[in-house]
Amino acid sequence: MNAGQFLTIFISAVFIYNVILSRFLGLCSFVAISKETKPALAMSLAVMFVTTMSSIITWFIYRFLLAPFNLSYLRTISFILVIAAFVQFVEMVIRKVSPAMYRFFGIYLPLITVNCAVLGVAVLNIDMFFVDNRAVPGSFWYSAFQGVCVGLGYTLAMLLMSGIRERLELCHVPKAVKDFPLAFIIASMMSLAFMGFNGFRL
Amino acid sequence: MKNNLLVSAAPHLHNKESVSKIMWLVVLSLLPVGAAGVFIFGVSAFRVIILATASSIVTEGICQIISRRKVTVLDGSAALTGILLAFNLPAQAPWWLPAAGAIFSIAIGKQIFGGLGQNIFNPALAGRAFLMASWPKYMTAFTAPLNYDAVTSATPLALLKEGHALQNISYLDLFLGRRGGCIGEVCVAALLAGAAFLLLKGYISWHIPLTYISTVGVFSYCFGGRGLFSGDWLFAILSGGLILGAFFMATDYVTSPLTSRGQVVFGIGCGLLTAVIRLWGGYPEGASYAILMMNAATPIIDRYTKNRVYGYTLKAYE
Amino acid sequence: MNKLFHEFFKGIIKENPTFVLVLGLCPTLAVSVSVVNGIGMGIAATFVLLGSNVIVSLIKNTVPARIRIPCFIVVIATFVTIAEMTLKAYSPALNRALGIYVPLIVVNCIVLGRAEAFAQKAKALNSFFDGLGMGVGFTLALILISAIREFLGAGKLLNHAIFKGFEPAFVFSMPSGALLVIGLLLGFFNLFKRIKQ
């Protein structure tokens, strides 16, 4: 475990293999909710929280249940169930603890269950930080950190995109490409710009 | 006639400036740069410039005809995009490279957003990034300066990236453009002449270029050398596409922030990204990517740096 | 019989999951680098759709409404696991190429969307044809996108070179090219719709 590894995870998860612009995870929510900045930010924060927590939870499940008993083929089923249950739980807690926050996040939380980014980062952690069903040294911290960084990458893309789309509201965009098509084309250009970080090394 | 019957909002200033005039003046300010490029790299550079400009204008016309808008191919904006794109290409580019880049720049980079003044990304840089991702082999085959036999040579930044020592290149060479590189980025002297003209006429402000270039200089000085505070800042400023980008690309009215505060943030962001990509990224030069990334951030910067409307507190205005 | 045909054909054009409903784009964009990958992903997703649609419409009366989503997800995840294991056993190369996008069929909005919007209200036979139609529509969309990307990005179709002297634009094999292709295709479909009206 060293600091360089963490920096590599950060740069690669946020810029090079950005969840949305490069791995295409969470694309549906990205085009649907990025029309205005405020909801986009709320959604991003919720996603960041859930990716982090689910990275941690699924790591424990894989390390102490699936790997030792050779049940890794149950990975998909168990992860999606745990994520769904966790999201449901968070929703209930937020509703009890802070109604204001519930109104802020409420409608976005259930959507997160089917957000590919959450399951995606869980599966990715297992693929990257487990070799032959054995955790590599520091794998827990790498997984948790990758969860945070994927959330950050999602937030960055959402924030930029929502700003751009708010500005486009004032533009005379050709009707055929309004909304979805243009959102994809902008995402394509952002992806081109982020290619500047390709081959990053210290 | 119709316009005379409308009451427009104050201030009612009359001025001879028009978008078209400014565009053509920027083109004029780029003439010395183009001339220097042709002098350094030979006739092939001239061919690239003409091809890119012509393809831009034709694409603009076709797009406007298809989308049934007013055809405004002679307002200078398409020509400017074409010239800036050509300045970002190597002189020995095959003929279809500038054409493909210009088609992407105008059709996807500009017209699909609704045309002049509506695009989010600098069209010329979007075209360059597209070409760079598509045909890297042709985009990085640079000719040696003042040697018209198409001898290839690497740019000083690329040499540095590969760990070669730079022996036979002086600051004066860099300043006058005796080095490998893209057509429009090598001759710093001509670029500065054009930039001075634009600054004096007030068509661009100093905020973005100054903050951009000084950030790159300071960052390279701090982290670019073997130890801290031993980097070659003058080399960092004179090499690559920094001067071209800082004065002519980053200052594009449409894709940069409106307020001077926003422009300072934009310039510093561009500088940091450029320096970081140069030092640790996979590409030798990061100016074009840095500006594109900051273009994407421009609406957000505008949002948080907008001026207070007289009589409102910032909070109430939100 | 007529109705079944309707359920089948609507998924191909009128309610094409990719171009009309704009669902399940993550795998569409990620694996469409080559036609072979596209077909592989299409078949895997069709299999999951068929299985989950039929099972969901069979159990629709036993599952309480409040916990139906978790139940549907378990059903879907089961079929995804079967598909995953089959791929791993019989076509490891394709499995490697599709990578994490095979397990991610679970969260493909098309599958859950059809279970929620169609299968839980319909008879098993109708659901079967709905799933088949949606699956075929999804596969055709994948083939279209991956053919464009493979041709422009690598100059090939199904791994055969097409033209001599054509310089492929690598960008179309990259994520950015995928987003560009889908954006332009959606734009063209919108244009056709507007012209037709």
XYZ file of C-alpha atoms in Angstrom, chain B:
318
model
C -36.787 48.985 -41.421
C -38.240 46.400 -39.118
C -35.499 46.909 -36.566
C -36.201 50.606 -36.344
C -39.625 49.944 -34.911
C -38.330 47.969 -31.958
C -37.399 49.525 -28.641
C -34.179 47.968 -27.484
C -32.884 48.008 -23.940
C -30.346 50.582 -22.768
C -27.468 51.328 -23.265
C -28.031 52.596 -26.796
C -24.444 52.657 -27.915
C -23.534 52.940 -31.534
C -20.330 51.486 -32.667
C -18.787 50.389 -35.904
C -17.727 47.073 -34.405
C -19.471 43.960 -35.593
C -18.784 40.291 -35.050
C -17.736 39.951 -38.637
C -15.268 42.827 -38.449
C -13.661 41.484 -35.279
C -13.354 38.021 -36.807
C -11.592 39.335 -39.905
C -9.270 41.455 -37.762
C -8.291 38.392 -35.755
C -7.625 36.629 -39.062
C -5.474 39.620 -40.033
C -3.541 39.392 -36.779
C -2.796 35.751 -37.579
C -1.309 36.577 -41.003
C 2.261 37.062 -39.732
C 2.028 33.754 -37.903
C 0.899 32.015 -41.064
C 3.635 33.701 -43.074
C 6.222 32.591 -40.532
C 4.861 29.051 -40.644
C 5.103 28.939 -44.430
C 8.624 30.379 -44.287
C 9.738 27.798 -41.727
C 8.044 24.694 -43.104
C 7.704 25.450 -46.794
C 4.847 25.398 -49.253
C 3.244 22.324 -47.713
C 2.291 24.485 -44.733
C 0.543 26.916 -47.065
C -1.361 24.009 -48.616
C -2.560 22.835 -45.188
C -3.752 26.328 -44.241
C -5.678 26.787 -47.507
C -7.235 23.317 -47.311
C -8.398 23.739 -43.732
C -9.807 27.201 -44.334
C -11.625 26.241 -47.529
C -13.094 23.083 -45.994
C -14.294 25.066 -42.985
C -16.072 27.620 -45.119
C -17.661 24.973 -47.361
C -18.792 22.885 -44.372
C -20.273 25.936 -42.709
C -22.220 26.760 -45.864
C -23.513 23.218 -46.298
C -24.593 22.996 -42.648
C -26.406 26.301 -42.846
C -28.183 25.322 -46.051
C -29.258 21.956 -44.617
C -30.576 23.475 -41.402
C -32.261 26.293 -43.384
C -30.449 29.091 -41.613
C -29.057 32.261 -43.072
C -25.838 31.451 -44.897
C -23.111 33.541 -43.276
C -19.959 31.895 -44.572
C -18.208 35.219 -45.101
C -18.510 36.514 -41.547
C -14.969 35.327 -40.923
C -15.736 32.926 -38.091
C -15.458 29.795 -40.231
C -12.288 31.099 -41.851
C -10.830 31.817 -38.419
C -11.654 28.323 -37.190
C -10.047 26.826 -40.297
C -6.882 28.870 -39.895
C -6.559 28.078 -36.195
C -7.082 24.396 -36.945
C -4.391 24.473 -39.623
C -2.027 26.171 -37.163
C -2.465 23.128 -34.929
C -1.483 20.643 -37.627
C 1.926 19.512 -38.802
C 2.967 20.870 -42.195
C 3.325 17.467 -43.826
C -0.246 16.379 -43.020
C -1.875 14.417 -45.861
C -4.530 16.411 -47.715
C -7.525 14.743 -46.080
C -6.342 15.477 -42.552
C -7.109 19.219 -42.523
C -10.336 18.550 -44.430
C -11.567 15.922 -41.960
C -10.584 18.122 -39.039
C -12.369 21.145 -40.485
C -15.542 19.141 -41.142
C -15.551 17.897 -37.547
C -14.749 21.357 -36.155
C -17.535 23.124 -37.986
C -20.256 20.467 -38.188
C -19.905 18.825 -34.779
C -17.972 21.483 -32.893
C -20.081 24.443 -33.888
C -23.150 24.038 -36.103
C -24.759 21.240 -34.107
C -24.915 23.590 -31.115
C -26.727 26.180 -33.200
C -23.888 28.000 -34.944
C -21.879 31.106 -34.141
C -21.871 32.102 -30.498
C -23.584 28.982 -29.193
C -20.829 26.385 -29.161
C -19.452 25.122 -25.848
C -16.047 23.954 -27.033
C -13.535 25.822 -29.137
C -14.244 24.331 -32.583
C -10.642 24.362 -33.798
C -9.409 22.592 -30.678
C -12.259 20.086 -30.814
C -11.167 19.326 -34.378
C -7.560 18.953 -33.288
C -8.484 16.611 -30.424
C -10.576 14.556 -32.845
C -7.699 14.258 -35.312
C -5.244 13.513 -32.524
C -7.411 10.639 -31.294
C -8.120 9.365 -34.799
C -4.822 9.571 -36.640
C -2.057 10.092 -34.059
C 0.529 8.838 -36.550
C -0.045 11.750 -38.923
C -0.599 14.292 -36.189
C 2.823 13.809 -34.636
C 4.976 13.558 -37.762
C 6.632 16.973 -37.701
C 9.012 18.368 -40.276
C 12.338 19.823 -39.353
C 12.430 23.631 -39.553
C 13.956 25.407 -42.567
C 14.519 22.118 -44.289
C 12.068 21.655 -47.096
C 12.870 18.001 -47.849
C 10.308 16.667 -45.418
C 12.836 15.468 -42.886
C 10.910 14.568 -39.767
C 11.919 15.812 -36.374
C 10.358 15.676 -32.949
C 9.179 18.751 -31.088
C 11.361 19.966 -28.208
C 8.655 18.936 -25.721
C 8.439 15.437 -27.203
C 12.221 15.084 -26.976
C 12.068 16.169 -23.366
C 9.305 13.670 -22.663
C 11.369 10.835 -24.068
C 14.210 11.865 -21.785
C 16.584 13.286 -24.418
C 18.706 16.242 -23.502
C 18.098 19.401 -25.518
C 21.497 20.578 -26.608
C 21.349 22.397 -29.862
C 18.283 24.513 -29.289
C 18.547 27.991 -27.819
C 15.890 30.306 -26.463
C 16.366 32.428 -29.554
C 15.579 29.400 -31.752
C 12.406 28.842 -29.777
C 11.483 32.509 -29.982
C 11.951 32.725 -33.734
C 10.551 29.292 -34.459
C 13.554 27.265 -35.529
C 12.128 24.026 -34.162
C 9.817 21.180 -35.102
C 6.166 21.594 -34.332
C 2.758 22.568 -35.666
C 2.520 25.245 -38.356
C 1.262 28.043 -36.159
C 2.827 27.330 -32.814
C 6.531 27.594 -33.574
C 7.161 31.285 -34.268
C 6.621 32.978 -30.907
C 7.755 36.349 -32.281
C 4.993 36.444 -34.905
C 2.428 35.195 -32.382
C 3.352 37.967 -29.957
C 3.087 40.571 -32.725
C -0.430 39.421 -33.582
C -1.386 39.236 -29.920
C -0.064 42.744 -29.262
C -2.256 44.046 -32.077
C -5.353 42.389 -30.599
C -4.541 43.588 -27.092
C -3.950 47.169 -28.219
C -7.183 47.224 -30.202
C -8.941 45.811 -27.140
C -10.300 42.720 -28.853
C -8.838 40.436 -26.239
C -8.164 41.254 -22.610
C -4.968 40.431 -20.760
C -6.616 38.322 -18.049
C -6.601 34.894 -19.635
C -3.230 35.009 -21.474
C -1.354 36.504 -18.529
C -2.728 34.153 -15.887
C -2.443 31.158 -18.215
C 1.160 31.723 -19.251
C 2.380 32.748 -15.807
C 0.732 29.728 -14.177
C 2.515 27.408 -16.598
C 5.789 29.253 -15.966
C 5.505 29.157 -12.183
C 4.370 25.542 -12.074
C 7.148 24.412 -14.423
C 9.701 26.363 -12.377
C 8.504 24.702 -9.159
C 8.073 21.114 -10.284
C 9.639 20.814 -13.736
C 13.258 20.379 -12.753
C 15.126 17.628 -10.992
C 14.459 19.121 -7.584
C 11.966 21.718 -6.485
C 12.324 25.259 -7.875
C 14.803 24.386 -10.573
C 12.587 23.987 -13.650
C 13.316 25.796 -16.909
C 10.361 28.176 -16.908
C 11.367 30.121 -20.007
C 11.594 26.925 -22.034
C 8.174 25.856 -20.737
C 6.658 29.137 -21.880
C 8.299 29.290 -25.286
C 7.811 25.670 -26.306
C 4.735 23.796 -27.397
C 1.498 25.483 -28.323
C 1.223 27.561 -25.180
C 1.548 31.041 -26.731
C -0.799 30.219 -29.611
C -3.290 28.680 -27.201
C -3.119 31.396 -24.580
C -3.625 34.354 -26.919
C -5.754 32.985 -29.736
C -7.620 29.908 -28.488
C -8.284 30.386 -24.790
C -9.490 33.942 -25.393
C -12.280 32.885 -27.758
C -15.280 34.998 -26.678
C -17.830 32.224 -26.914
C -16.068 29.519 -24.976
C -14.390 31.505 -22.196
C -15.946 33.136 -19.105
C -17.590 36.536 -19.338
C -16.309 38.358 -16.273
C -12.676 39.197 -15.616
C -12.788 37.255 -12.359
C -14.019 34.234 -14.246
C -11.307 34.708 -16.843
C -8.616 34.661 -14.172
C -9.992 31.386 -12.830
C -10.129 30.050 -16.397
C -6.527 31.083 -17.112
C -5.161 29.540 -13.941
C -7.115 26.334 -14.598
C -5.748 26.117 -18.145
C -2.222 26.729 -16.859
C -2.380 24.068 -14.164
C -3.851 21.455 -16.507
C -1.326 22.228 -19.253
C 1.614 21.967 -16.889
C 0.326 18.790 -15.241
C -0.228 17.065 -18.596
C 3.213 18.150 -19.820
C 4.978 16.923 -16.711
C 3.137 13.707 -15.946
C 0.715 12.981 -18.769
C 1.194 10.681 -21.718
C 1.239 13.467 -24.314
C 4.154 15.882 -24.646
C 1.840 18.896 -25.024
C -1.324 19.544 -23.064
C -2.396 23.058 -24.055
C -5.218 21.976 -26.373
C -6.654 19.458 -23.917
C -6.354 21.916 -21.039
C -8.302 24.567 -22.931
C -10.974 22.055 -23.961
C -11.405 20.904 -20.370
C -11.726 24.475 -19.163
C -14.209 25.151 -21.996
C -16.364 22.441 -20.453
C -16.064 24.159 -17.084
C -16.829 27.634 -18.439
C -20.606 27.596 -17.749
C -19.925 26.560 -14.150
C -17.243 29.252 -13.757
C -19.636 31.832 -15.168
C -22.249 30.726 -12.706
C -20.067 31.287 -9.661
C -18.317 34.446 -10.832
C -21.200 36.452 -12.144
C -21.251 40.093 -11.183
C -23.645 41.334 -8.588
C -26.533 43.173 -10.140
C -26.689 46.695 -8.762
C -29.059 46.875 -5.834
C -29.106 43.145 -5.168
C -27.136 41.160 -2.669
C -25.574 38.072 -4.189
C -27.847 35.788 -2.181
C -31.046 37.475 -3.242
C -29.967 37.295 -6.855
C -29.519 33.522 -6.718
